[in-house]
Amino acid sequence: MRPSAPAIFRIARRAERLGSAASPALAGGSKLPVFLRRHESCLTLGAVRRRRMPSGRVSALWRYPVKSLLGMSVPEASLTAAGLLGDRAYALIDLETGKVASAKRPQLWRRMLELSAVADADGKLAVRFPDGETVALDAPSLDARLSAFLGRAVTLRTQPRDEEALDRAVPEQVLEAGEHSEVESTHLTLAQASPEGGFFDYAPFHMVTLNSLEAVAAAAGDDTIVAQRYRANIVLDMPDAEPFAENGWTGLELTIGPDVALTVIGATPRCAVPMLAHGELPRADGALTKVAELNRIELPEFGAGRYPCLGAFAVLKRGGGAAVHDAVSLDGAR
């Protein structure tokens, strides 16, 4: 599913309707850097919101070094314009199609979620297989080992190329036909809202609140519906936030600890991945069906229709270090 235009451009149109008087400093003639000018309307929306939003703390930080492999919880991380340092830094490439291999097309790639990207005490990365074997990312044997495990020839790519893309199965069809069945897929060009490209689905940061996760788990009656299924970088504990509050954060600034600030650019539509088995976590249809029941919203930047959403995308405003338990707050008024 390729966005018809980056979310930031849709936000821009909404901001224009508010009028430049809402934030004269951000009106025409801004001297902001090129990338921030592309996000200027996000800042404008934030400028016209005047009250302080819910606050809380970082509950968890997650790094997924290899796209669609299981990742690792980290106690602290550096946040840069290219995302949480080391996140989605690598991807597997399908040698037949040239596309990024992704569990978003589970009929081909669901077994990627049995593999983990792990780091040793020195930070050297490796892939851990279900039998416990680990193969370093720089090992000459890795491509062959991965290809044998996945049943399809792949190679590890360490630097993203322009217009990297993947196939995204229609999630409703995966639910109906099953993860082993071939269903319709859409073409997704990666990193459309990432200033430095990369292997991100869309933007360099993805966040979700515990309240939203808990609402889905409660509705499904399934305590295996946890943050790892949704592969967010930043899990937020914001006690005063309503479930799915992330829907309304577009244009707001999220501060993390003393250094970091992110600009929220839109809600996150969900694919088939959350329902799939993740390592020891079993398949959980409710991870997708309950999101669809509880929180479908319009996302014009991704096309017509109402999308099941959980969490929000963001880009960097001010970089630095962040850690679990850091204070977080949203700035703006609704």
Coordinates of C-alpha atoms in Angstrom, one line a residue:
M1 CA 0.0 0.0 0.0
R2 CA 1.9 3.0 -1.2
P3 CA 0.8 6.4 0.3
S4 CA -0.7 8.7 -2.3
A5 CA 1.3 11.5 -0.6
P6 CA 3.3 11.8 2.7
A7 CA 1.2 12.4 5.7
I8 CA 3.0 15.7 6.2
F9 CA 1.5 17.1 3.0
R10 CA -2.0 16.2 4.1
I11 CA -1.3 17.9 7.4
A12 CA -0.1 20.9 5.4
R13 CA -3.4 21.3 3.7
R14 CA -5.3 21.1 7.0
A15 CA -2.9 23.7 8.5
E16 CA -3.4 26.0 5.5
R17 CA -7.1 26.1 6.3
L18 CA -6.3 27.4 9.8
G19 CA -4.6 30.4 8.2
S20 CA -1.1 31.6 8.5
A21 CA -2.1 34.0 11.3
A22 CA -2.1 30.9 13.6
S23 CA 1.7 30.9 13.5
P24 CA 3.2 33.9 11.7
A25 CA 6.7 32.7 12.3
L26 CA 5.9 29.6 10.3
A27 CA 4.1 31.3 7.5
G28 CA 5.5 31.8 4.0
G29 CA 9.2 32.7 3.9
S30 CA 10.3 30.4 6.6
K31 CA 14.0 29.9 6.9
L32 CA 13.7 26.4 8.3
P33 CA 15.9 23.6 6.8
V34 CA 14.5 21.8 3.8
F35 CA 13.3 18.7 5.7
L36 CA 11.7 20.8 8.4
R37 CA 10.0 22.9 5.8
R38 CA 8.4 19.7 4.5
H39 CA 7.0 19.2 8.1
E40 CA 6.4 22.9 8.7
S41 CA 2.6 22.5 8.9
C42 CA 3.0 19.9 11.7
L43 CA 4.8 22.6 13.6
T44 CA 2.0 25.0 12.8
L45 CA -0.6 22.7 14.1
G46 CA 1.4 22.3 17.3
A47 CA 1.7 26.1 17.6
V48 CA -2.0 26.7 17.6
R49 CA -2.7 24.1 20.4
R50 CA -2.3 25.8 23.7
R51 CA -2.8 23.4 26.6
R52 CA -0.5 20.7 27.9
M53 CA -1.4 17.2 27.0
P54 CA -1.1 14.0 29.1
S55 CA 2.3 13.1 30.4
G56 CA 4.0 10.0 31.6
R57 CA 7.1 7.9 31.2
V58 CA 8.9 5.7 28.7
S59 CA 7.8 2.1 29.4
A60 CA 10.1 0.4 26.9
L61 CA 12.4 1.1 24.0
W62 CA 12.7 -1.5 21.2
R63 CA 15.3 -1.9 18.5
Y64 CA 14.8 -4.1 15.5
P65 CA 18.1 -4.2 13.7
V66 CA 16.9 -6.4 10.9
K67 CA 13.6 -5.6 9.3
S68 CA 10.9 -8.2 10.1
L69 CA 13.1 -10.2 12.5
L70 CA 12.4 -10.2 16.2
G71 CA 14.2 -7.3 18.0
M72 CA 15.5 -6.5 21.4
S73 CA 14.4 -4.4 24.3
V74 CA 17.1 -1.8 25.3
P75 CA 17.4 0.3 28.4
E76 CA 18.6 3.4 26.6
A77 CA 19.2 4.5 23.0
S78 CA 20.3 7.5 20.9
L79 CA 17.5 9.0 18.9
T80 CA 18.6 10.6 15.5
A81 CA 17.0 11.8 12.3
A82 CA 17.6 8.3 11.0
G83 CA 15.5 6.8 13.9
L84 CA 16.5 5.0 17.1
L85 CA 20.2 4.3 16.5
G86 CA 20.6 0.8 14.9
D87 CA 16.9 0.3 14.3
R88 CA 15.9 -1.2 10.9
A89 CA 19.5 -0.8 9.8
Y90 CA 19.5 -4.0 7.8
A91 CA 17.0 -5.9 5.6
L92 CA 16.8 -9.2 3.8
I93 CA 16.3 -8.9 0.0
D94 CA 14.4 -11.4 -2.0
L95 CA 16.8 -12.3 -4.9
E96 CA 14.0 -13.2 -7.2
T97 CA 12.1 -10.0 -7.0
G98 CA 14.7 -7.5 -5.6
K99 CA 12.2 -6.4 -3.0
V100 CA 12.6 -6.2 0.8
A101 CA 11.5 -9.4 2.4
S102 CA 8.8 -8.7 5.0
A103 CA 6.4 -10.7 7.1
K104 CA 3.8 -8.3 5.8
R105 CA 3.5 -11.0 3.1
P106 CA 3.2 -13.9 5.5
Q107 CA 2.7 -16.6 2.8
L108 CA 6.3 -16.1 1.9
W109 CA 8.0 -14.6 4.9
R110 CA 6.1 -15.4 8.1
R111 CA 9.1 -17.5 9.3
M112 CA 11.2 -14.4 9.6
L113 CA 9.4 -13.9 12.9
E114 CA 11.0 -17.0 14.2
L115 CA 14.4 -15.4 13.9
S116 CA 15.9 -12.9 16.3
A117 CA 18.5 -10.1 15.8
V118 CA 20.8 -10.3 18.9
A119 CA 23.9 -8.5 20.1
D120 CA 26.8 -9.9 22.1
A121 CA 28.5 -8.1 25.0
D122 CA 30.5 -6.1 22.5
G123 CA 27.5 -5.1 20.5
K124 CA 28.3 -7.3 17.6
L125 CA 25.0 -8.3 15.8
A126 CA 24.0 -11.8 14.8
V127 CA 20.9 -13.7 13.8
R128 CA 19.7 -16.3 16.2
F129 CA 17.8 -19.3 14.8
P130 CA 15.1 -21.2 16.6
D131 CA 17.5 -24.1 17.4
G132 CA 19.7 -21.6 19.3
E133 CA 22.4 -21.3 16.6
T134 CA 23.7 -17.8 16.1
V135 CA 25.3 -16.5 12.9
A136 CA 27.1 -13.1 12.8
L137 CA 25.7 -10.6 10.4
D138 CA 29.1 -10.3 8.7
A139 CA 29.5 -14.1 8.4
P140 CA 30.0 -15.2 4.8
S141 CA 27.6 -18.2 5.5
L142 CA 24.7 -16.0 6.7
D143 CA 22.9 -15.6 3.3
A144 CA 23.0 -19.4 2.6
R145 CA 21.8 -20.2 6.2
L146 CA 18.9 -17.7 5.9
S147 CA 17.9 -18.9 2.4
A148 CA 17.8 -22.5 3.6
F149 CA 15.7 -21.6 6.6
L150 CA 13.2 -19.4 4.7
G151 CA 13.0 -21.6 1.6
R152 CA 13.8 -18.7 -0.7
A153 CA 17.0 -17.1 -1.8
V154 CA 17.8 -13.9 0.2
T155 CA 20.8 -11.7 0.9
L156 CA 21.4 -9.3 3.8
R157 CA 21.5 -5.7 2.6
T158 CA 23.3 -3.2 4.9
Q159 CA 22.6 0.0 3.1
P160 CA 19.1 0.9 1.8
R161 CA 18.8 2.0 -1.8
D162 CA 16.5 4.6 -3.3
E163 CA 12.9 3.5 -3.6
E164 CA 13.2 0.3 -1.6
A165 CA 9.9 -1.5 -1.6
L166 CA 8.0 -4.5 -0.3
D167 CA 4.8 -6.4 -0.8
R168 CA 2.1 -5.9 1.8
A169 CA -0.7 -8.5 1.9
V170 CA -4.2 -7.2 2.4
P171 CA -4.6 -8.0 6.1
E172 CA -8.4 -8.8 5.9
Q173 CA -7.6 -11.4 3.3
V174 CA -4.9 -13.0 5.5
L175 CA -7.4 -13.3 8.3
E176 CA -10.0 -14.9 6.0
A177 CA -7.7 -17.2 3.9
G178 CA -4.9 -17.9 6.5
E179 CA -1.3 -17.0 6.6
H180 CA -0.3 -19.9 4.4
S181 CA -2.4 -18.7 1.5
E182 CA -1.4 -16.4 -1.3
V183 CA -3.6 -13.3 -1.2
E184 CA -3.7 -9.9 -2.8
S185 CA -0.7 -7.7 -2.0
T186 CA -0.1 -4.0 -2.5
H187 CA 3.3 -2.3 -3.3
L188 CA 4.7 -0.3 -0.4
T189 CA 7.6 2.1 -1.1
L190 CA 9.5 2.4 2.2
A191 CA 10.5 5.4 4.2
Q192 CA 8.2 7.9 2.5
A193 CA 8.3 10.1 5.6
S194 CA 11.8 9.5 6.7
P195 CA 14.3 12.3 6.0
E196 CA 17.2 10.0 5.6
G197 CA 15.5 7.1 4.0
G198 CA 16.0 3.6 5.5
F199 CA 14.2 0.4 5.8
F200 CA 11.3 1.9 7.8
D201 CA 7.7 1.2 6.6
Y202 CA 7.0 4.9 6.7
A203 CA 8.6 7.1 9.3
P204 CA 11.7 6.7 11.5
F205 CA 9.8 6.5 14.8
H206 CA 6.7 4.5 15.8
M207 CA 5.2 4.8 19.3
V208 CA 2.3 3.3 21.1
T209 CA 0.7 3.7 24.6
L210 CA 0.2 1.0 27.1
N211 CA -3.5 2.1 27.4
S212 CA -4.1 1.4 23.7
L213 CA -2.3 -2.0 23.9
E214 CA -4.3 -3.0 27.0
A215 CA -7.6 -2.0 25.4
V216 CA -6.9 -4.3 22.5
A217 CA -5.7 -7.2 24.7
A218 CA -8.8 -6.8 27.0
A219 CA -11.2 -6.8 24.1
A220 CA -9.6 -9.9 22.7
G221 CA -9.2 -11.6 26.1
D222 CA -5.7 -12.4 25.1
D223 CA -2.7 -11.5 27.3
T224 CA -0.3 -12.3 24.5
I225 CA -1.3 -9.1 22.7
V226 CA 1.7 -7.1 23.7
A227 CA 3.9 -4.3 22.3
Q228 CA 6.3 -6.7 20.4
R229 CA 3.5 -7.7 18.0
Y230 CA 3.2 -4.1 16.8
R231 CA 7.0 -3.5 16.6
A232 CA 7.0 0.1 17.9
N233 CA 10.2 1.7 19.0
I234 CA 8.8 3.6 21.9
V235 CA 6.2 2.3 24.3
L236 CA 4.7 5.0 26.5
D237 CA 3.1 4.7 29.9
M238 CA 0.7 7.7 30.0
P239 CA -1.9 7.0 32.7
D240 CA -4.2 9.9 31.8
A241 CA -4.3 9.1 28.0
E242 CA -7.4 7.4 26.7
P243 CA -7.0 4.3 24.6
F244 CA -6.1 5.2 21.0
A245 CA -5.3 8.8 22.1
E246 CA -2.5 8.6 19.5
N247 CA -5.1 9.3 16.8
G248 CA -5.2 12.9 17.9
W249 CA -1.5 13.6 18.4
T250 CA -0.8 14.7 14.8
G251 CA 1.3 17.9 14.9
L252 CA 2.1 17.7 18.6
E253 CA 5.6 17.6 20.0
L254 CA 6.5 14.7 22.2
T255 CA 9.4 15.4 24.6
I256 CA 11.4 12.5 26.1
G257 CA 13.7 13.2 29.0
P258 CA 15.8 16.4 28.9
D259 CA 17.1 16.1 25.4
V260 CA 14.7 14.5 22.9
A261 CA 11.7 16.0 21.0
L262 CA 9.7 14.3 18.3
T263 CA 7.0 15.7 16.0
V264 CA 4.0 13.3 15.6
I265 CA 3.0 13.1 11.9
G266 CA 0.0 10.7 12.0
A267 CA -1.6 7.5 13.2
T268 CA -0.2 4.1 12.3
P269 CA -2.3 1.8 10.1
R270 CA -1.9 -1.9 10.9
C271 CA -0.9 -4.8 8.6
A272 CA -1.2 -8.5 9.1
V273 CA 2.0 -8.8 11.1
P274 CA 0.6 -8.3 14.7
M275 CA -1.7 -11.4 14.3
L276 CA 1.2 -13.7 13.3
A277 CA 3.2 -15.9 15.7
H278 CA 6.2 -14.0 17.0
G279 CA 8.8 -16.4 18.4
E280 CA 7.1 -18.0 21.4
L281 CA 4.1 -15.8 21.1
P282 CA 1.3 -17.7 19.3
R283 CA -0.9 -16.4 16.5
A284 CA -3.4 -13.9 17.8
D285 CA -6.1 -12.9 15.4
G286 CA -7.4 -10.4 17.9
A287 CA -4.3 -8.3 17.6
L288 CA -5.7 -7.2 14.3
T289 CA -9.5 -7.9 14.5
K290 CA -9.9 -6.0 17.7
V291 CA -8.0 -3.0 16.4
A292 CA -10.2 -3.0 13.4
E293 CA -13.3 -3.2 15.6
L294 CA -12.2 -0.5 18.1
N295 CA -10.3 2.0 16.1
R296 CA -10.8 2.5 12.4
I297 CA -10.1 6.0 11.2
E298 CA -9.6 7.8 7.9
L299 CA -6.1 8.4 6.7
P300 CA -6.3 10.3 3.4
E301 CA -2.6 10.2 2.9
F302 CA -2.8 6.4 2.5
G303 CA -5.9 6.4 0.3
A304 CA -9.6 6.2 0.6
G305 CA -11.3 4.2 3.4
R306 CA -11.0 3.7 7.1
Y307 CA -7.9 2.0 8.4
P308 CA -7.4 -0.1 11.6
C309 CA -4.9 2.0 13.5
L310 CA -2.8 1.6 16.7
G311 CA 0.0 4.0 17.6
A312 CA 1.5 6.9 15.8
F313 CA 4.4 7.8 13.5
A314 CA 6.9 10.6 14.3
V315 CA 10.0 12.4 13.0
L316 CA 12.9 13.9 15.0
K317 CA 12.7 17.5 16.1
R318 CA 15.6 17.4 18.6
G319 CA 17.9 14.4 19.0
G320 CA 19.7 13.0 22.0
G321 CA 19.7 10.1 24.4
A322 CA 16.5 8.5 25.8
A323 CA 16.1 5.8 28.5
V324 CA 13.4 3.7 29.9
H325 CA 11.6 5.6 32.7
D326 CA 12.4 9.0 31.2
A327 CA 9.6 11.5 31.6
V328 CA 7.5 12.2 28.5
S329 CA 5.0 14.9 27.7
L330 CA 3.0 16.1 24.8
D331 CA 2.9 19.8 24.1
G332 CA 0.0 21.7 22.4
A333 CA -3.7 22.3 22.8
R334 CA -6.6 20.5 21.3

